[in-house]
mmCIF file of N, CA and C in Angstrom:
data_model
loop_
_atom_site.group_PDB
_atom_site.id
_atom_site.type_symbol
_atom_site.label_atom_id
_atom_site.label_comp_id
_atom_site.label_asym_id
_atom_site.label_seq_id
_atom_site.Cartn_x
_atom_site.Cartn_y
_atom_site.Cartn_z
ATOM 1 N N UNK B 25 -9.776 21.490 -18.776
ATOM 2 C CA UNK B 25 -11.163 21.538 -18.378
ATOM 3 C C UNK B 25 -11.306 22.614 -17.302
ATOM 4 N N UNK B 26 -12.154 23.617 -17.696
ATOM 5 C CA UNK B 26 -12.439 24.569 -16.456
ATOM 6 C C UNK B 26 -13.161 24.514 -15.563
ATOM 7 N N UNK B 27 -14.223 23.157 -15.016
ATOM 8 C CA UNK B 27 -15.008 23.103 -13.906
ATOM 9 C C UNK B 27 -13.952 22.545 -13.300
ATOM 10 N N UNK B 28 -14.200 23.660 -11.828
ATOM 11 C CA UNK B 28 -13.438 24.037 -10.799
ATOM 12 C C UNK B 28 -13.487 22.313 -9.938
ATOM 13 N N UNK B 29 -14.665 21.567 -9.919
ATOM 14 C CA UNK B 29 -14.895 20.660 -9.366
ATOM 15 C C UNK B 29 -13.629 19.658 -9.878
ATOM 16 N N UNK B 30 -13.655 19.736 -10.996
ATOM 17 C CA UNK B 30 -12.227 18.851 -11.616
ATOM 18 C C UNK B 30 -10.971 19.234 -11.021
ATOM 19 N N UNK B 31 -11.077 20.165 -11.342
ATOM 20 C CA UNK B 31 -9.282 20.844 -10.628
ATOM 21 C C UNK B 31 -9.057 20.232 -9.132
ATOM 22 N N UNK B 32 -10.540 20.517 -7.984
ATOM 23 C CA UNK B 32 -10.144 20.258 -6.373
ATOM 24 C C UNK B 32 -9.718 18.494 -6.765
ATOM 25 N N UNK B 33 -10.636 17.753 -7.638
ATOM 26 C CA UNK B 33 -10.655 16.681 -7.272
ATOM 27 C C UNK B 33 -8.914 16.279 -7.771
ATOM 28 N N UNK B 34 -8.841 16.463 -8.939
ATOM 29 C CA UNK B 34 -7.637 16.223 -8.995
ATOM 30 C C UNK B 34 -6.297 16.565 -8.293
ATOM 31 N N UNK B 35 -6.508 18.210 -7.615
ATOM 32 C CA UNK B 35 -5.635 18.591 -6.822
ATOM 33 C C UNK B 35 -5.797 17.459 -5.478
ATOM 34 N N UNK B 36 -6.853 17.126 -5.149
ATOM 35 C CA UNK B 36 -6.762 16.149 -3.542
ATOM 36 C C UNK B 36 -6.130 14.819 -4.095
ATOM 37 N N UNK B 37 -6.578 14.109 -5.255
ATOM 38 C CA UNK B 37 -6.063 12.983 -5.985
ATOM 39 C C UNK B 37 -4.613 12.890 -5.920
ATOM 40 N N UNK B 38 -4.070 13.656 -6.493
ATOM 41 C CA UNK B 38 -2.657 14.164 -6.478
ATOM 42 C C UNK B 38 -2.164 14.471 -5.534
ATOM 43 N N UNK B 39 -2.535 14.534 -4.374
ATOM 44 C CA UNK B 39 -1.889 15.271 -3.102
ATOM 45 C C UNK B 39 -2.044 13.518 -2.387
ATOM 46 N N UNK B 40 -2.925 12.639 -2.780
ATOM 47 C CA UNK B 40 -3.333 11.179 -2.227
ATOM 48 C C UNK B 40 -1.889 10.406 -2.682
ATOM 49 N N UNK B 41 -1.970 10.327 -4.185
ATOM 50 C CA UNK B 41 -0.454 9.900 -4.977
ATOM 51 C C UNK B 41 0.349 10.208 -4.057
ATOM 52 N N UNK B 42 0.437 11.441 -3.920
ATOM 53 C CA UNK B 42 2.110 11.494 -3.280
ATOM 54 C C UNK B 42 2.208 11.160 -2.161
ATOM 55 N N UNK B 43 0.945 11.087 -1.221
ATOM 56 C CA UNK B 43 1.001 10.855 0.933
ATOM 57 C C UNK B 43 1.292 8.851 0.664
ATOM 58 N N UNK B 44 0.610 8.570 -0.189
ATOM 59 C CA UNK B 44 0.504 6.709 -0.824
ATOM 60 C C UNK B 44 1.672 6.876 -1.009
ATOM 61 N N UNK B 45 2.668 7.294 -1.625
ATOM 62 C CA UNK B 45 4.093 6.460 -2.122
ATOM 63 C C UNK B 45 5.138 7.534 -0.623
ATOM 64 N N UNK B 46 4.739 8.553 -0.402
ATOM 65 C CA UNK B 46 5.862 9.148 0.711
ATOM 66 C C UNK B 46 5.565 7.559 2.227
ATOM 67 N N UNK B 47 4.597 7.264 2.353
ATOM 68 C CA UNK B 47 4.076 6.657 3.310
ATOM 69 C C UNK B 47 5.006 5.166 2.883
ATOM 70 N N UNK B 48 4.568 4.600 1.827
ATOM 71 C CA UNK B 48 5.923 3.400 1.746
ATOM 72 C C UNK B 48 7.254 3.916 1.678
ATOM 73 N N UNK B 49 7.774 4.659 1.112
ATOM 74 C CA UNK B 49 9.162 4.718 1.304
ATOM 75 C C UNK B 49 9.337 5.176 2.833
ATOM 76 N N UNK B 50 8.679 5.791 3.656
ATOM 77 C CA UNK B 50 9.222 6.012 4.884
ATOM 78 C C UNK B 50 9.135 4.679 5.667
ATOM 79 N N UNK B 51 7.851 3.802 5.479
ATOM 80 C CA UNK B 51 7.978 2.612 6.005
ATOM 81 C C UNK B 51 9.140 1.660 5.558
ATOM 82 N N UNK B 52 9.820 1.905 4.443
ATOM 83 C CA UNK B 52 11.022 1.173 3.776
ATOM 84 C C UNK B 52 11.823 1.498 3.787
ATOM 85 N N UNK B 53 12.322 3.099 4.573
ATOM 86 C CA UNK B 53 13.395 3.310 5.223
ATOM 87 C C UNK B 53 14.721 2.848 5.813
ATOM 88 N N UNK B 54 15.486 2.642 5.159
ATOM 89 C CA UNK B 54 16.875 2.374 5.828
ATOM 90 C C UNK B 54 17.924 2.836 5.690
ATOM 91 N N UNK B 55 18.987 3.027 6.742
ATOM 92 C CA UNK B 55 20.343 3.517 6.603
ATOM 93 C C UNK B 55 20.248 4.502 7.711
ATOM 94 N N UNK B 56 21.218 5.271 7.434
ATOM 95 C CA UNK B 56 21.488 5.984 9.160
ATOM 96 C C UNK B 56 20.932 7.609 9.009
ATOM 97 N N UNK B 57 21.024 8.039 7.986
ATOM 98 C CA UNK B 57 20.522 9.127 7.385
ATOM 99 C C UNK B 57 18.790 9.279 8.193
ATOM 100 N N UNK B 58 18.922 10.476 8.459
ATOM 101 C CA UNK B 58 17.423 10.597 8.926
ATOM 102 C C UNK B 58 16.199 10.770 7.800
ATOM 103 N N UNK B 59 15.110 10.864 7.803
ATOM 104 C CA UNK B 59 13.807 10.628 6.774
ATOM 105 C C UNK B 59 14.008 12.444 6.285
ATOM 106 N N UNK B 60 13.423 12.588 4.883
ATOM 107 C CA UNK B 60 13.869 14.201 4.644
ATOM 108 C C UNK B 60 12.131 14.142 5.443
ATOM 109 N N UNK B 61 12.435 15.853 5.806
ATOM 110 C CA UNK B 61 11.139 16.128 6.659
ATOM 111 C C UNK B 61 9.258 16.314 5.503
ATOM 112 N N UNK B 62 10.045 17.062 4.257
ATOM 113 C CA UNK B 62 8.958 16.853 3.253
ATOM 114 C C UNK B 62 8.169 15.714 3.276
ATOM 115 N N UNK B 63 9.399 14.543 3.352
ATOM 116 C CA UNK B 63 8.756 13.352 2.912
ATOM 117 C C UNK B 63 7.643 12.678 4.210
ATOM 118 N N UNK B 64 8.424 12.833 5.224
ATOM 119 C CA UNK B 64 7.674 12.158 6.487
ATOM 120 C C UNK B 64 6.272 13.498 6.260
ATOM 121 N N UNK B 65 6.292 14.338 6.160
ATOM 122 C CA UNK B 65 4.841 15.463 6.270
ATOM 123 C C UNK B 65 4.305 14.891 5.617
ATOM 124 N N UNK B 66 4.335 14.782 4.038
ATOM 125 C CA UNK B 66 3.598 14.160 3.229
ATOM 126 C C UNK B 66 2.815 12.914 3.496
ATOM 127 N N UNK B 67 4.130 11.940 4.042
ATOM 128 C CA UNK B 67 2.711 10.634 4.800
ATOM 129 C C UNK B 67 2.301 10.879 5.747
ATOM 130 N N UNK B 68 2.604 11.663 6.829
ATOM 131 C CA UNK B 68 1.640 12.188 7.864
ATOM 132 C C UNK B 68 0.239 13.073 7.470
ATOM 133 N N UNK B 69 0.241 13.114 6.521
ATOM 134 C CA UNK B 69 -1.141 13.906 5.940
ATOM 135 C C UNK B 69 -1.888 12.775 5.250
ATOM 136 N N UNK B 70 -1.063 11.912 5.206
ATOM 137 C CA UNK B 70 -2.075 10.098 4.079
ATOM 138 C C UNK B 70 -3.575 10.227 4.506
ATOM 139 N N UNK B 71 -3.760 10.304 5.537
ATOM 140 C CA UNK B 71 -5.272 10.297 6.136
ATOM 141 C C UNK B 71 -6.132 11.260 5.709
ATOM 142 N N UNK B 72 -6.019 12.214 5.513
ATOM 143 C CA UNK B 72 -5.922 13.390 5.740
ATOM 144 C C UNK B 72 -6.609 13.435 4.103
ATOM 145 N N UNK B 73 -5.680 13.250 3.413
ATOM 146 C CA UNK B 73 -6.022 13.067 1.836
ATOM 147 C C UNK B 73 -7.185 11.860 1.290
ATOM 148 N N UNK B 74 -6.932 10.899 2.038
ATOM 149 C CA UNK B 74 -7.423 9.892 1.775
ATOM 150 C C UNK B 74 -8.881 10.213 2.119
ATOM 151 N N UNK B 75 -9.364 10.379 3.423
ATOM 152 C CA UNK B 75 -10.955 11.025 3.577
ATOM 153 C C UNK B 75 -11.047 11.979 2.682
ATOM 154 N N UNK B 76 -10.752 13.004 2.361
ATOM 155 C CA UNK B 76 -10.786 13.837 0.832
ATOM 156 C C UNK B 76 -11.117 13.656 -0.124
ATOM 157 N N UNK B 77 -10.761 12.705 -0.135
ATOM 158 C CA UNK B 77 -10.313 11.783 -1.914
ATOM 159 C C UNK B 77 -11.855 11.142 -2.030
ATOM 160 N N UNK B 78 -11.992 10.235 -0.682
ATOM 161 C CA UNK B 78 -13.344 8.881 -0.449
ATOM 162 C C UNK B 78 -14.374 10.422 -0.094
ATOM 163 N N UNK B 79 -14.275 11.263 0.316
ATOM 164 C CA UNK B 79 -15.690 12.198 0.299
ATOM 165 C C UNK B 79 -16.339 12.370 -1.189
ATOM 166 N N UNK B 80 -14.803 12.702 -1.662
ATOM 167 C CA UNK B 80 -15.147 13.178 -3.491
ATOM 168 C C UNK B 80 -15.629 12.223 -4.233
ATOM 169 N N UNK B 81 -15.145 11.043 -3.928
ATOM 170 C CA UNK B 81 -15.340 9.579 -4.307
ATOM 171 C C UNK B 81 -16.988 9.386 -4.177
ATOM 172 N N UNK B 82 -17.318 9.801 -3.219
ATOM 173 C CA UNK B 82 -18.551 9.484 -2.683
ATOM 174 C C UNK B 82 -19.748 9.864 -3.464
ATOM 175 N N UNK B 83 -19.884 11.197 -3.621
ATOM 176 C CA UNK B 83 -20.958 12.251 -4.731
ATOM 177 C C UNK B 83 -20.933 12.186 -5.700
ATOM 178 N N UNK B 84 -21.804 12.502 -6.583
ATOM 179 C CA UNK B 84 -22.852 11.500 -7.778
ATOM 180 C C UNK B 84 -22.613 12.919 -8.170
ATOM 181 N N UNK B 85 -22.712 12.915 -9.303
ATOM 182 C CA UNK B 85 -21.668 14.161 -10.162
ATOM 183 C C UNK B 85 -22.946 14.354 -11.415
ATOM 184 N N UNK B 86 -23.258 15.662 -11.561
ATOM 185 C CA UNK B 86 -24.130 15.987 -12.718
ATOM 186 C C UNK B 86 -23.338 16.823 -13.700
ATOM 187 N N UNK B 87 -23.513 16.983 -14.554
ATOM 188 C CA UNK B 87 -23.104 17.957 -16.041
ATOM 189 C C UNK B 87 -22.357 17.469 -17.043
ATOM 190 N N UNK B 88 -21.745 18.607 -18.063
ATOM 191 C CA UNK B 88 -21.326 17.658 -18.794
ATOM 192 C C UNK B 88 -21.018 16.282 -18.865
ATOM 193 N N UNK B 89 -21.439 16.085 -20.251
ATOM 194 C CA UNK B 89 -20.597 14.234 -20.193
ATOM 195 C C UNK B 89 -18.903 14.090 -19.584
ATOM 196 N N UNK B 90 -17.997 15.435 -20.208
ATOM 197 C CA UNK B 90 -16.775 14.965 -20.589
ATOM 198 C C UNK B 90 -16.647 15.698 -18.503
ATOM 199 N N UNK B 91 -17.004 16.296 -18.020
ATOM 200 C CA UNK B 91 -16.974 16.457 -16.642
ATOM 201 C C UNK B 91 -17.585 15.121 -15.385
ATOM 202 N N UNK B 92 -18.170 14.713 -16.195
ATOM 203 C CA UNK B 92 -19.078 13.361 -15.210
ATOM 204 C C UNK B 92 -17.855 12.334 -16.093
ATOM 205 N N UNK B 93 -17.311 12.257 -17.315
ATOM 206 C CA UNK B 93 -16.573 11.392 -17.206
ATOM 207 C C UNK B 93 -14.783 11.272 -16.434
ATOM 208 N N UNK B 94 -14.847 12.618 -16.316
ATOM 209 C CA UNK B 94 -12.951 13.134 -15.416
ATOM 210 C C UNK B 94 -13.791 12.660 -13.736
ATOM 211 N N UNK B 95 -14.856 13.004 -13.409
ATOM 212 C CA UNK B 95 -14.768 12.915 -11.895
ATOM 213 C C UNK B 95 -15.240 11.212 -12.008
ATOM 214 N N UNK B 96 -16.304 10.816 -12.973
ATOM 215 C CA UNK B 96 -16.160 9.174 -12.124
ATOM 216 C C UNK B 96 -14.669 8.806 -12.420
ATOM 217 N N UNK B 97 -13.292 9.262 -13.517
ATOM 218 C CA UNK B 97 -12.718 8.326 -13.575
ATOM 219 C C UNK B 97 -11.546 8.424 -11.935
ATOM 220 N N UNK B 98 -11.678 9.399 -11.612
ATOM 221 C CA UNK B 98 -10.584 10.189 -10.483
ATOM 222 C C UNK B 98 -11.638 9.563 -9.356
ATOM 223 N N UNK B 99 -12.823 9.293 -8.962
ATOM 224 C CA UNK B 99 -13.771 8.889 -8.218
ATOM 225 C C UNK B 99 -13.274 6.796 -8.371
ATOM 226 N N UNK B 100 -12.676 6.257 -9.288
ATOM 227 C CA UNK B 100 -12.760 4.680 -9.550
ATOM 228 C C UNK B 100 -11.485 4.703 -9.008
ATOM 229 N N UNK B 101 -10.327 6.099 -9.249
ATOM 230 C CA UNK B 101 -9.204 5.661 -9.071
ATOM 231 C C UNK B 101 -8.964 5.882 -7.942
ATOM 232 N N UNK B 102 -9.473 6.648 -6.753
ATOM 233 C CA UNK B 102 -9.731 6.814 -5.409
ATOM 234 C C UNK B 102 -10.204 5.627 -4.918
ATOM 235 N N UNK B 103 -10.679 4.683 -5.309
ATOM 236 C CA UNK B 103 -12.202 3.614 -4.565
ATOM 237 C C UNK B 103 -10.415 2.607 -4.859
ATOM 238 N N UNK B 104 -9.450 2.316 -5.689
ATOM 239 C CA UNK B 104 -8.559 1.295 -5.941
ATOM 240 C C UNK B 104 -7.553 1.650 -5.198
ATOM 241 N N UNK B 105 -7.150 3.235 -4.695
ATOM 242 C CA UNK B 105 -6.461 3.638 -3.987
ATOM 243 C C UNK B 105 -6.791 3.510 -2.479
ATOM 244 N N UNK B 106 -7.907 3.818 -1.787
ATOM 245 C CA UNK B 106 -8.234 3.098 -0.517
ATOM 246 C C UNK B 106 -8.386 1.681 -0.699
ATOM 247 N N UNK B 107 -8.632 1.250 -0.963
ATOM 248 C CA UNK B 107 -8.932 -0.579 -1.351
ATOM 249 C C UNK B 107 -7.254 -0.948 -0.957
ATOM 250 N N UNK B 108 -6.365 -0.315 -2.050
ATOM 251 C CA UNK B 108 -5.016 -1.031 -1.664
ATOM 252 C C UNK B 108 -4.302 -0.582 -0.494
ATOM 253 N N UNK B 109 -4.475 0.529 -0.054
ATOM 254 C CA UNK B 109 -3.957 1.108 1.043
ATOM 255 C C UNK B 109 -4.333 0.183 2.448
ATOM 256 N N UNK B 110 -5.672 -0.304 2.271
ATOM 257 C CA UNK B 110 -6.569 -0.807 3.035
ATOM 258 C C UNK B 110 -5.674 -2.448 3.693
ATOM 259 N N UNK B 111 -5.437 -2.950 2.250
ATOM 260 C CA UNK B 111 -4.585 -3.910 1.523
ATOM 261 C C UNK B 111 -3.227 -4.386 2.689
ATOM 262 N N UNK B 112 -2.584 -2.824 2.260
ATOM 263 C CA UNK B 112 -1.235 -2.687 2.581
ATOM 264 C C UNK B 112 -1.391 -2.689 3.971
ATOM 265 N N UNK B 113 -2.063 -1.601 5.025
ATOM 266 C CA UNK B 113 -2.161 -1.656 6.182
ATOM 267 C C UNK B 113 -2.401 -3.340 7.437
ATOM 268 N N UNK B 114 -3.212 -4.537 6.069
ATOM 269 C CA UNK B 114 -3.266 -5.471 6.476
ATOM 270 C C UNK B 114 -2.170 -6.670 7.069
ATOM 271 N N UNK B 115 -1.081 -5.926 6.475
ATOM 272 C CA UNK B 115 0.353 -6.301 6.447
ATOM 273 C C UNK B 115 1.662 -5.578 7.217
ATOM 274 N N UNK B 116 1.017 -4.443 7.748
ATOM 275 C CA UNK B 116 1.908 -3.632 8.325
ATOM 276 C C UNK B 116 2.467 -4.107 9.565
ATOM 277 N N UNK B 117 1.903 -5.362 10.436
ATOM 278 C CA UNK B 117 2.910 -5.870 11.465
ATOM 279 C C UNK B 117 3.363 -7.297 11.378
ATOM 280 N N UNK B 118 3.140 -7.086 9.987
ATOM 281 C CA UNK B 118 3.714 -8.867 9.556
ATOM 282 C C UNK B 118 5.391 -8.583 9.359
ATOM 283 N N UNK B 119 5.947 -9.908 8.922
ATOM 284 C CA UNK B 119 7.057 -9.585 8.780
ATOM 285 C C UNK B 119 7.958 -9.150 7.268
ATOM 286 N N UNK B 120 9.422 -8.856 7.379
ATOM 287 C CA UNK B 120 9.640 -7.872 6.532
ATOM 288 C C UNK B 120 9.388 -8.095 5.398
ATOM 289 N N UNK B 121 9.415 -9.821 5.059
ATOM 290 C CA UNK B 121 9.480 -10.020 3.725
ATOM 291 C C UNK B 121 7.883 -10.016 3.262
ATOM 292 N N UNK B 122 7.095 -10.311 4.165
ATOM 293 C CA UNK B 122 5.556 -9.717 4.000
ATOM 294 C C UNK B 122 4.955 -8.461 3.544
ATOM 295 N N UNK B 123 5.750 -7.417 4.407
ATOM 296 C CA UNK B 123 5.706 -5.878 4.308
ATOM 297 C C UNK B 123 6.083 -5.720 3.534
ATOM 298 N N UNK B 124 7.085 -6.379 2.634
ATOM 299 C CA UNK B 124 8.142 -5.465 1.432
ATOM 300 C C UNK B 124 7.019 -5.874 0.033
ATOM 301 N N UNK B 125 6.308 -7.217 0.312
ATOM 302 C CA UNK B 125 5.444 -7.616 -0.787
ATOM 303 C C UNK B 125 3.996 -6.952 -0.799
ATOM 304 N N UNK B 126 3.179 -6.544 0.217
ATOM 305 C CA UNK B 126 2.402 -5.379 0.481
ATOM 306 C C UNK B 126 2.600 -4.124 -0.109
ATOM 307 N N UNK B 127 4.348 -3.604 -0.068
ATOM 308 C CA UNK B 127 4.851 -2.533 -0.241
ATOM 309 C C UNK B 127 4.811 -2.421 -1.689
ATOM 310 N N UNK B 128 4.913 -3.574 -2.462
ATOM 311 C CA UNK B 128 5.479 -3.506 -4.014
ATOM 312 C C UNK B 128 3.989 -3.582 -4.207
ATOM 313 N N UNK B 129 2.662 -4.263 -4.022
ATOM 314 C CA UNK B 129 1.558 -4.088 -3.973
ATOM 315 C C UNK B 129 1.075 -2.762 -4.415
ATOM 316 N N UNK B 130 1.335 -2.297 -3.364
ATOM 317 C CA UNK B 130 0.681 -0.735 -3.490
ATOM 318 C C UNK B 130 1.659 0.165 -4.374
ATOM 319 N N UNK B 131 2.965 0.031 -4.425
ATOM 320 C CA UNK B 131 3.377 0.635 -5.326
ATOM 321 C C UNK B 131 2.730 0.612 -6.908
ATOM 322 N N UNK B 132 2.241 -0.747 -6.668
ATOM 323 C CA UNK B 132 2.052 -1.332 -8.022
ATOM 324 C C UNK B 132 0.404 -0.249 -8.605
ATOM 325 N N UNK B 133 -0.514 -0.499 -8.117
ATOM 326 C CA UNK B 133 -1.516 0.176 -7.872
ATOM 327 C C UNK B 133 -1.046 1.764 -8.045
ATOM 328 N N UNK B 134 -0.171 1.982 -7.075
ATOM 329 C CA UNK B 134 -0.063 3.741 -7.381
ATOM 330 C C UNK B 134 -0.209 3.793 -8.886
ATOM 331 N N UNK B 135 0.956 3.093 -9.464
ATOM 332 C CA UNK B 135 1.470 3.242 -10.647
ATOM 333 C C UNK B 135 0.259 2.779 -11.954
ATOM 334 N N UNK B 136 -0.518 1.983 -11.387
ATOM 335 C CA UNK B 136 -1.796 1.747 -12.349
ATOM 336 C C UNK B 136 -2.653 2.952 -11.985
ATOM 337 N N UNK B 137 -2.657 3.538 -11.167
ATOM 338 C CA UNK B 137 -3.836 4.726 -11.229
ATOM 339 C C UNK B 137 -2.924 6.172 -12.097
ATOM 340 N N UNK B 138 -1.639 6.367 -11.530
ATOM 341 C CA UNK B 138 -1.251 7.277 -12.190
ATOM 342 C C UNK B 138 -1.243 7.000 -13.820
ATOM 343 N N UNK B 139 -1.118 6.048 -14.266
ATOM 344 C CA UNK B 139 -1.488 5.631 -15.540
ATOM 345 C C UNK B 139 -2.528 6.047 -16.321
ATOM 346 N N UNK B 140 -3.431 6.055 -15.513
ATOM 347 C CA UNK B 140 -5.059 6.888 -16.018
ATOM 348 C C UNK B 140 -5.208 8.547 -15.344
ATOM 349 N N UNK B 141 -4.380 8.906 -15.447
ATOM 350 C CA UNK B 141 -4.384 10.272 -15.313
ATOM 351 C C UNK B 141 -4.680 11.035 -16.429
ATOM 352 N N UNK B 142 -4.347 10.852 -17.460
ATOM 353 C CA UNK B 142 -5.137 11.347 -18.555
ATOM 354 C C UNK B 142 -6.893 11.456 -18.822
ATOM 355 N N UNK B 143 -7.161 10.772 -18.112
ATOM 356 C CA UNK B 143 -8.626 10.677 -17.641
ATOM 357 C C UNK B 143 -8.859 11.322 -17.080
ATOM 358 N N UNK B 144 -8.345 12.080 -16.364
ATOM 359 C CA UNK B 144 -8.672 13.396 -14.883
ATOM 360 C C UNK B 144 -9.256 14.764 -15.305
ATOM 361 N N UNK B 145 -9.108 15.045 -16.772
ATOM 362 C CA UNK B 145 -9.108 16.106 -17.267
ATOM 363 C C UNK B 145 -7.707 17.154 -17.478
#
């Protein structure tokens, strides 16, 4: 699909995927080995993506059908991606076996939105 609007959204979508799963594995971190630095950048930008994502999320999209149907579906899968993140953060000073079930949570979710990626255009 060549509207450019598809490409940003999916490029910020995709940049959300990866800050969402770098952000649990650094919180699930263990062993003596230090965090690779890619990975810790990547969830240090989670925020960052996430307002991105909920701006794009936000605007009411005109034109084609098959263009109004890639941005609401990348727009539903943003609204399930803050929702669980939202989720997960609710759990972040509970304890481990709490956090680790939060953690598989949102993994779980990543993995249902990347699922509908074929929808993105």
């Amino acid at each position: 699909m060549k509207d450019q609007r598809v490409a940003a959204f999916r490029k910020v979508l995709t940049s959300l995927l990866d800050s969402l799963d770098a952000t649990v594995r650094v919180a699930r971190w263990s062993g003596p080995e230090a965090i690779p630095t890619p990975l810790e950048n990547s969830a240090a930008k989670l925020l960052d993506h996430l307002g991105s994502a909920n701006r794009l999320a936000a605007d009411r999209y005109l034109g084609s059908p098959p263009v109004v149907a890639c941005m609401t579906a990348m727009s539903a899968a943003t609204k399930v991606l803050d929702g669980a993140y939202v989720e997960y953060r609710r759990h972040i000073e509970a304890q481990k076996e709490e956090l680790d079930q939060a953690a598989i949570a949102l993994l779980h979710e990543i993995d249902g939105v990347k699922s509908t990626s074929d929808k993105w255009g």
